[in-house]
Amino acid sequence: MFLFYAVIMAGGAGERFWPLSRRDRPKQFLSLVGERTMLQLTFDRLAGLVPPENVLVVTGVNYIETVRQQLPEIPPENIVAEPCGRDTAAAVGLGALHVLRKDPRGVMAVLPADHYIAHVRRFQSVLQAGVSLAAGGQWLVTMGITPTRPDTGYGYICQGELLEYQDGIPVYRVERFTEKPGPEKARQFLAAGCYLWNSGMFIWRADLIYRLIEEHLPALAAGLAEIGRAMDRGSCQEVLSRVYPGLPKVSIDYGVMEKAPNVLVLPGDFGWDDVGSWPALERCRETEENGNVIEARGVFLETCNSIIHAPGRLVATLGVENLVVVDDGECLLVCRKDRAQELKRLTAALKEAGLEDAL
């Protein structure tokens, strides 16, 4: 027997949703696609599969109280606080330490807190199939998303051999992971029919991923081992604050997944989006007759294919298209929609200009 745990990753900064997303309220804590926040929607999708006491949230130390407020259902000790961000390998390892203390054979699903999923039951079916495959402790399982466009913003997974069907869902070996491609390569991947988007959602036994971190990322494993010993002694916070900032900063994809031979992928077709920047709202929310996503009072004459978010402001537009206009009551963003992926450049420029209070 084994227990199933969900580890929700909620530590990102969400810079490409500036100015709505700030250091004190990154996008995972915002209501971008409905009344519930992105974190709450991620938790809601686990209903009926994972009891609240088996849900852990890995987040920044500054967001502990925000998580408590947004997810009062989970025990306070299940909020795992990082002193600083060290990328996903460290966060996964920290989550695995906590799962292993609860159940040495526990299966953990790693789920980013800022994804949108339209068809929850389909998602749950794929997740359950992944848990069944991972329970034996042999396989690392990832969810790949059936691509709908030649997107250059995602990494890709090349499907290898079809091994079996698990609860009616095809199970493929992963032939290779591919970094974010250029436009031409992305078109080739889409045409090939055997490539999936890398969703960043994973399922594995906690002991297996910890063992592979030891094998492929020994410096990270040494730091995690010291943190684990401190957890046993009841002195975790002091050691965590001292050790964690020095851990290697590397993604779990690059550090482990691309090196491991025992990786399976389950194709997912459940209306997924990583909600990475403002234009994603067009895929997650209904647009009006001119293709606009509007959350503002005002008039919008000859305005099309734009995103206008200014709930507390009256806005008037005339003769514009393909714009992102965001007013959070303090800061105003106006940019071309096709440049919205570059907002990190803008936040860096604000920092250089001495305007950090806007971040």
CSV table of C-alpha atoms in Angstrom, one decimal:
chain,number,residue,atom,x,y,z
A,1,MET,CA,0.0,0.0,0.0
A,2,PHE,CA,1.1,3.6,-0.6
A,3,LEU,CA,-0.3,7.0,0.0
A,4,PHE,CA,-0.6,9.7,-2.7
A,5,TYR,CA,0.6,13.2,-2.1
A,6,ALA,CA,0.3,16.4,-4.2
A,7,VAL,CA,3.2,18.9,-3.9
A,8,ILE,CA,2.0,22.2,-5.3
A,9,MET,CA,4.8,24.5,-6.5
A,10,ALA,CA,3.9,28.1,-5.6
A,11,GLY,CA,7.1,30.0,-5.4
A,12,GLY,CA,7.4,31.8,-8.7
A,13,ALA,CA,7.5,35.6,-9.2
A,14,GLY,CA,5.2,35.9,-12.2
A,15,GLU,CA,7.0,38.9,-13.7
A,16,ARG,CA,5.3,38.6,-17.0
A,17,PHE,CA,2.0,39.5,-15.3
A,18,TRP,CA,3.3,42.8,-14.1
A,19,PRO,CA,1.9,45.2,-12.9
A,20,LEU,CA,-0.9,43.0,-11.4
A,21,SER,CA,1.7,40.4,-10.3
A,22,ARG,CA,4.1,42.0,-7.7
A,23,ARG,CA,6.7,40.6,-5.3
A,24,ASP,CA,4.1,40.7,-2.5
A,25,ARG,CA,1.4,39.1,-4.7
A,26,PRO,CA,2.8,37.0,-7.5
A,27,LYS,CA,0.4,35.6,-10.1
A,28,GLN,CA,-0.3,32.2,-8.4
A,29,PHE,CA,-2.2,34.2,-5.7
A,30,LEU,CA,-4.2,36.2,-8.1
A,31,SER,CA,-7.7,35.5,-9.6
A,32,LEU,CA,-6.8,35.6,-13.3
A,33,VAL,CA,-9.2,33.2,-14.9
A,34,GLY,CA,-12.2,33.1,-12.4
A,35,GLU,CA,-13.2,34.0,-8.9
A,36,ARG,CA,-10.7,31.6,-7.3
A,37,THR,CA,-7.0,32.2,-7.4
A,38,MET,CA,-4.6,30.1,-9.5
A,39,LEU,CA,-3.4,28.4,-6.3
A,40,GLN,CA,-6.9,27.7,-5.2
A,41,LEU,CA,-7.9,26.3,-8.6
A,42,THR,CA,-4.9,23.9,-8.5
A,43,PHE,CA,-6.0,22.7,-5.1
A,44,ASP,CA,-9.6,22.4,-6.3
A,45,ARG,CA,-8.6,20.0,-9.1
A,46,LEU,CA,-7.4,17.5,-6.5
A,47,ALA,CA,-10.8,17.1,-4.9
A,48,GLY,CA,-11.7,13.5,-4.5
A,49,LEU,CA,-8.2,12.3,-5.3
A,50,VAL,CA,-6.0,13.7,-2.6
A,51,PRO,CA,-7.2,14.5,1.0
A,52,PRO,CA,-6.2,18.0,2.2
A,53,GLU,CA,-3.8,16.5,4.7
A,54,ASN,CA,-1.8,15.0,1.8
A,55,VAL,CA,-1.5,18.3,-0.1
A,56,LEU,CA,1.8,20.2,0.4
A,57,VAL,CA,2.6,23.7,-0.9
A,58,VAL,CA,6.2,24.7,-1.5
A,59,THR,CA,6.4,28.5,-1.5
A,60,GLY,CA,8.5,31.4,-0.6
A,61,VAL,CA,8.9,32.2,3.1
A,62,ASN,CA,7.2,35.6,2.5
A,63,TYR,CA,4.0,33.9,1.3
A,64,ILE,CA,3.3,31.5,4.2
A,65,GLU,CA,0.5,33.6,5.5
A,66,THR,CA,-1.0,34.1,2.0
A,67,VAL,CA,-1.1,30.3,1.5
A,68,ARG,CA,-2.7,29.9,4.9
A,69,GLN,CA,-5.4,32.4,4.0
A,70,GLN,CA,-6.1,30.9,0.5
A,71,LEU,CA,-5.9,27.3,1.5
A,72,PRO,CA,-7.2,27.0,5.1
A,73,GLU,CA,-8.1,23.4,4.4
A,74,ILE,CA,-4.5,22.1,4.5
A,75,PRO,CA,-2.5,21.7,7.8
A,76,PRO,CA,-0.2,24.6,8.5
A,77,GLU,CA,2.8,22.2,8.7
A,78,ASN,CA,2.1,21.3,5.0
A,79,ILE,CA,3.2,24.7,3.9
A,80,VAL,CA,6.9,24.2,3.0
A,81,ALA,CA,8.8,27.5,3.0
A,82,GLU,CA,11.8,28.1,0.8
A,83,PRO,CA,14.1,30.9,2.2
A,84,CYS,CA,14.8,31.8,-1.4
A,85,GLY,CA,14.1,30.5,-4.9
A,86,ARG,CA,16.7,27.9,-6.1
A,87,ASP,CA,14.7,26.6,-9.1
A,88,THR,CA,12.7,23.4,-9.3
A,89,ALA,CA,15.2,20.7,-8.5
A,90,ALA,CA,15.7,22.1,-5.0
A,91,ALA,CA,12.0,22.7,-4.5
A,92,VAL,CA,11.2,19.1,-5.7
A,93,GLY,CA,13.9,17.7,-3.4
A,94,LEU,CA,12.5,19.7,-0.4
A,95,GLY,CA,9.0,18.5,-1.1
A,96,ALA,CA,10.3,14.9,-1.4
A,97,LEU,CA,11.9,15.2,2.0
A,98,HIS,CA,8.6,16.1,3.6
A,99,VAL,CA,6.7,13.3,1.7
A,100,LEU,CA,9.3,10.7,2.8
A,101,ARG,CA,8.9,11.7,6.4
A,102,LYS,CA,5.1,11.0,6.1
A,103,ASP,CA,5.5,7.8,4.0
A,104,PRO,CA,8.7,6.2,2.7
A,105,ARG,CA,6.8,4.7,-0.2
A,106,GLY,CA,4.7,7.8,-0.9
A,107,VAL,CA,3.8,8.8,-4.5
A,108,MET,CA,4.0,12.5,-5.1
A,109,ALA,CA,2.6,14.5,-7.9
A,110,VAL,CA,4.4,17.8,-8.6
A,111,LEU,CA,1.9,20.4,-9.9
A,112,PRO,CA,2.7,24.1,-10.6
A,113,ALA,CA,0.3,26.5,-8.9
A,114,ASP,CA,-0.2,28.7,-11.9
A,115,HIS,CA,-1.7,26.5,-14.6
A,116,TYR,CA,-5.2,26.6,-16.1
A,117,ILE,CA,-7.0,23.4,-16.9
A,118,ALA,CA,-10.4,23.5,-18.6
A,119,HIS,CA,-11.4,19.8,-18.3
A,120,VAL,CA,-10.8,18.7,-14.7
A,121,ARG,CA,-12.2,15.2,-15.0
A,122,ARG,CA,-9.9,14.4,-18.0
A,123,PHE,CA,-7.0,15.8,-16.0
A,124,GLN,CA,-7.9,13.7,-13.0
A,125,SER,CA,-8.0,10.5,-15.2
A,126,VAL,CA,-4.5,11.2,-16.5
A,127,LEU,CA,-3.2,12.0,-13.0
A,128,GLN,CA,-4.7,8.7,-11.6
A,129,ALA,CA,-3.1,6.7,-14.4
A,130,GLY,CA,0.2,8.3,-13.7
A,131,VAL,CA,-0.1,7.5,-10.0
A,132,SER,CA,-0.7,3.8,-10.8
A,133,LEU,CA,2.4,3.7,-13.0
A,134,ALA,CA,4.6,5.5,-10.5
A,135,ALA,CA,3.5,3.4,-7.5
A,136,GLY,CA,5.9,0.6,-8.2
A,137,GLY,CA,8.9,2.9,-7.8
A,138,GLN,CA,10.3,2.2,-11.2
A,139,TRP,CA,9.1,5.0,-13.4
A,140,LEU,CA,9.3,8.8,-13.5
A,141,VAL,CA,6.0,9.9,-15.1
A,142,THR,CA,5.3,13.2,-16.8
A,143,MET,CA,2.3,14.7,-18.4
A,144,GLY,CA,2.7,15.9,-22.0
A,145,ILE,CA,0.2,18.2,-23.6
A,146,THR,CA,-1.0,17.6,-27.1
A,147,PRO,CA,0.2,20.7,-29.0
A,148,THR,CA,-2.4,22.9,-30.8
A,149,ARG,CA,0.0,25.4,-32.3
A,150,PRO,CA,3.8,25.7,-33.0
A,151,ASP,CA,4.5,27.5,-29.7
A,152,THR,CA,8.0,28.6,-29.1
A,153,GLY,CA,7.4,29.3,-25.4
A,154,TYR,CA,7.3,25.7,-24.3
A,155,GLY,CA,9.8,22.8,-24.1
A,156,TYR,CA,8.8,19.7,-26.0
A,157,ILE,CA,8.9,16.0,-25.3
A,158,CYS,CA,9.4,13.4,-28.1
A,159,GLN,CA,7.3,10.3,-27.6
A,160,GLY,CA,9.1,7.0,-28.1
A,161,GLU,CA,7.7,3.5,-27.9
A,162,LEU,CA,4.1,2.9,-26.9
A,163,LEU,CA,4.3,0.6,-23.9
A,164,GLU,CA,0.8,0.0,-22.9
A,165,TYR,CA,-2.6,1.6,-22.0
A,166,GLN,CA,-3.2,2.5,-18.4
A,167,ASP,CA,-7.0,3.0,-17.7
A,168,GLY,CA,-7.4,3.7,-21.5
A,169,ILE,CA,-4.6,6.3,-21.6
A,170,PRO,CA,-1.6,5.6,-23.8
A,171,VAL,CA,1.7,5.3,-22.1
A,172,TYR,CA,4.9,6.2,-24.0
A,173,ARG,CA,8.5,6.0,-23.2
A,174,VAL,CA,10.2,9.4,-23.4
A,175,GLU,CA,12.7,9.5,-26.3
A,176,ARG,CA,14.1,12.9,-25.4
A,177,PHE,CA,13.3,16.3,-24.0
A,178,THR,CA,13.8,19.3,-26.2
A,179,GLU,CA,14.4,22.9,-25.1
A,180,LYS,CA,12.2,25.7,-26.4
A,181,PRO,CA,12.5,25.7,-30.2
A,182,GLY,CA,12.6,28.5,-32.7
A,183,PRO,CA,9.6,29.1,-35.0
A,184,GLU,CA,10.7,26.7,-37.8
A,185,LYS,CA,11.6,23.9,-35.4
A,186,ALA,CA,8.3,24.3,-33.6
A,187,ARG,CA,6.4,24.0,-36.9
A,188,GLN,CA,8.3,20.8,-37.6
A,189,PHE,CA,7.5,19.4,-34.2
A,190,LEU,CA,3.8,20.1,-34.7
A,191,ALA,CA,3.8,18.5,-38.1
A,192,ALA,CA,5.6,15.4,-36.9
A,193,GLY,CA,2.8,14.4,-34.6
A,194,CYS,CA,5.0,12.7,-32.0
A,195,TYR,CA,5.9,15.8,-29.9
A,196,LEU,CA,4.1,17.0,-26.8
A,197,TRP,CA,4.5,20.2,-24.8
A,198,ASN,CA,6.4,19.7,-21.5
A,199,SER,CA,3.8,20.7,-18.9
A,200,GLY,CA,6.1,20.6,-15.9
A,201,MET,CA,3.7,18.2,-14.1
A,202,PHE,CA,5.4,15.1,-12.8
A,203,ILE,CA,4.4,12.0,-10.8
A,204,TRP,CA,6.9,9.6,-9.1
A,205,ARG,CA,7.7,7.9,-5.8
A,206,ALA,CA,9.4,10.3,-3.5
A,207,ASP,CA,12.2,7.8,-2.7
A,208,LEU,CA,12.9,7.4,-6.5
A,209,ILE,CA,13.3,11.1,-7.2
A,210,TYR,CA,15.4,11.6,-4.1
A,211,ARG,CA,17.7,8.7,-5.2
A,212,LEU,CA,18.0,10.2,-8.7
A,213,ILE,CA,18.9,13.6,-7.2
A,214,GLU,CA,21.6,11.8,-5.2
A,215,GLU,CA,22.9,10.3,-8.5
A,216,HIS,CA,22.7,13.2,-10.8
A,217,LEU,CA,22.9,16.3,-8.5
A,218,PRO,CA,25.2,15.2,-5.6
A,219,ALA,CA,25.8,18.8,-4.3
A,220,LEU,CA,22.0,19.3,-4.1
A,221,ALA,CA,21.6,15.9,-2.4
A,222,ALA,CA,24.3,16.8,0.2
A,223,GLY,CA,22.4,20.0,1.1
A,224,LEU,CA,19.1,18.2,1.3
A,225,ALA,CA,20.6,15.5,3.5
A,226,GLU,CA,21.7,18.1,6.0
A,227,ILE,CA,18.3,19.7,5.9
A,228,GLY,CA,16.7,16.2,6.4
A,229,ARG,CA,18.9,15.5,9.5
A,230,ALA,CA,17.9,18.9,10.9
A,231,MET,CA,14.2,18.0,10.4
A,232,ASP,CA,14.8,14.9,12.5
A,233,ARG,CA,16.4,16.9,15.3
A,234,GLY,CA,13.6,19.6,15.2
A,235,SER,CA,16.1,22.3,14.2
A,236,CYS,CA,15.1,22.6,10.5
A,237,GLN,CA,14.5,26.3,10.2
A,238,GLU,CA,18.0,27.5,11.2
A,239,VAL,CA,19.7,24.9,9.0
A,240,LEU,CA,17.3,25.5,6.1
A,241,SER,CA,18.0,29.3,6.2
A,242,ARG,CA,21.8,28.6,6.2
A,243,VAL,CA,22.0,25.7,3.7
A,244,TYR,CA,19.2,26.4,1.2
A,245,PRO,CA,20.6,29.6,-0.4
A,246,GLY,CA,23.8,27.7,-1.4
A,247,LEU,CA,22.1,24.8,-3.1
A,248,PRO,CA,22.7,24.5,-6.9
A,249,LYS,CA,20.2,26.5,-8.9
A,250,VAL,CA,19.0,24.0,-11.6
A,251,SER,CA,15.6,22.8,-13.0
A,252,ILE,CA,14.4,19.3,-12.3
A,253,ASP,CA,14.1,18.8,-16.1
A,254,TYR,CA,17.7,19.6,-16.8
A,255,GLY,CA,19.1,18.1,-13.6
A,256,VAL,CA,17.3,14.8,-13.6
A,257,MET,CA,14.6,14.2,-16.2
A,258,GLU,CA,16.8,14.7,-19.3
A,259,LYS,CA,19.4,12.2,-17.8
A,260,ALA,CA,17.1,9.5,-16.5
A,261,PRO,CA,16.3,6.5,-18.8
A,262,ASN,CA,13.1,5.4,-17.0
A,263,VAL,CA,10.8,8.2,-18.0
A,264,LEU,CA,7.2,7.8,-19.2
A,265,VAL,CA,4.9,10.4,-20.7
A,266,LEU,CA,1.1,10.4,-20.7
A,267,PRO,CA,-0.5,12.6,-23.4
A,268,GLY,CA,-3.0,15.0,-21.9
A,269,ASP,CA,-5.8,16.7,-23.8
A,270,PHE,CA,-7.6,18.6,-21.0
A,271,GLY,CA,-7.5,22.2,-22.1
A,272,TRP,CA,-4.1,23.1,-20.5
A,273,ASP,CA,-2.4,26.4,-20.4
A,274,ASP,CA,0.6,27.6,-18.3
A,275,VAL,CA,-0.9,31.1,-18.1
A,276,GLY,CA,2.6,32.5,-18.7
A,277,SER,CA,1.8,36.0,-19.8
A,278,TRP,CA,-1.1,38.4,-20.5
A,279,PRO,CA,-2.0,37.0,-23.9
A,280,ALA,CA,-2.8,33.6,-22.3
A,281,LEU,CA,-6.0,35.2,-21.0
A,282,GLU,CA,-7.4,34.9,-24.5
A,283,ARG,CA,-7.1,31.2,-24.3
A,284,CYS,CA,-8.5,30.9,-20.8
A,285,ARG,CA,-11.4,33.4,-20.8
A,286,GLU,CA,-14.2,34.3,-23.2
A,287,THR,CA,-13.5,37.1,-25.6
A,288,GLU,CA,-16.1,39.6,-26.7
A,289,GLU,CA,-17.2,40.0,-30.3
A,290,ASN,CA,-14.1,41.9,-31.3
A,291,GLY,CA,-11.7,39.4,-29.8
A,292,ASN,CA,-11.0,41.5,-26.7
A,293,VAL,CA,-10.6,40.4,-23.1
A,294,ILE,CA,-12.0,43.3,-21.1
A,295,GLU,CA,-12.2,43.9,-17.4
A,296,ALA,CA,-12.8,47.6,-17.2
A,297,ARG,CA,-15.6,50.2,-17.4
A,298,GLY,CA,-15.6,52.4,-20.5
A,299,VAL,CA,-15.9,52.5,-24.3
A,300,PHE,CA,-13.7,50.6,-26.7
A,301,LEU,CA,-14.3,52.0,-30.2
A,302,GLU,CA,-12.7,50.2,-33.2
A,303,THR,CA,-10.7,48.2,-30.7
A,304,CYS,CA,-9.9,44.5,-31.4
A,305,ASN,CA,-7.8,41.6,-30.2
A,306,SER,CA,-6.7,43.5,-27.1
A,307,ILE,CA,-6.5,42.7,-23.4
A,308,ILE,CA,-7.7,45.5,-21.2
A,309,HIS,CA,-7.5,45.0,-17.4
A,310,ALA,CA,-8.3,48.0,-15.3
A,311,PRO,CA,-11.1,47.1,-12.8
A,312,GLY,CA,-10.9,50.3,-10.9
A,313,ARG,CA,-10.5,52.7,-13.9
A,314,LEU,CA,-12.6,54.1,-16.7
A,315,VAL,CA,-10.9,53.3,-19.9
A,316,ALA,CA,-11.6,54.6,-23.4
A,317,THR,CA,-9.8,53.3,-26.5
A,318,LEU,CA,-10.1,54.2,-30.1
A,319,GLY,CA,-8.7,52.5,-33.2
A,320,VAL,CA,-6.2,50.2,-31.5
A,321,GLU,CA,-5.5,46.5,-31.9
A,322,ASN,CA,-3.3,43.8,-30.4
A,323,LEU,CA,-2.5,45.8,-27.2
A,324,VAL,CA,-2.2,44.9,-23.6
A,325,VAL,CA,-3.4,47.6,-21.3
A,326,VAL,CA,-3.2,47.0,-17.5
A,327,ASP,CA,-3.9,49.4,-14.7
A,328,ASP,CA,-3.7,48.1,-11.2
A,329,GLY,CA,-4.5,51.5,-9.6
A,330,GLU,CA,-0.9,52.4,-9.1
A,331,CYS,CA,1.0,51.4,-12.2
A,332,LEU,CA,0.0,51.4,-15.9
A,333,LEU,CA,1.3,49.0,-18.6
A,334,VAL,CA,0.8,49.5,-22.3
A,335,CYS,CA,2.5,47.1,-24.7
A,336,ARG,CA,2.0,45.3,-27.9
A,337,LYS,CA,0.5,41.9,-27.3
A,338,ASP,CA,3.3,40.2,-29.4
A,339,ARG,CA,5.9,41.7,-27.0
A,340,ALA,CA,4.2,40.7,-23.8
A,341,GLN,CA,6.6,37.7,-23.4
A,342,GLU,CA,9.4,40.3,-22.9
A,343,LEU,CA,8.0,41.9,-19.7
A,344,LYS,CA,11.0,40.6,-17.7
A,345,ARG,CA,13.0,43.2,-19.7
A,346,LEU,CA,10.6,45.9,-18.5
A,347,THR,CA,10.8,44.8,-14.9
A,348,ALA,CA,14.6,44.7,-15.1
A,349,ALA,CA,14.6,48.2,-16.6
A,350,LEU,CA,12.4,49.5,-13.7
A,351,LYS,CA,14.9,48.0,-11.3
A,352,GLU,CA,17.8,49.7,-13.0
A,353,ALA,CA,15.9,53.0,-13.0
A,354,GLY,CA,15.6,52.9,-9.2
A,355,LEU,CA,11.8,52.2,-9.4
A,356,GLU,CA,11.9,48.9,-7.4
A,357,ASP,CA,8.9,50.1,-5.4
A,358,ALA,CA,6.8,49.3,-8.5
A,359,LEU,CA,7.9,45.7,-8.4
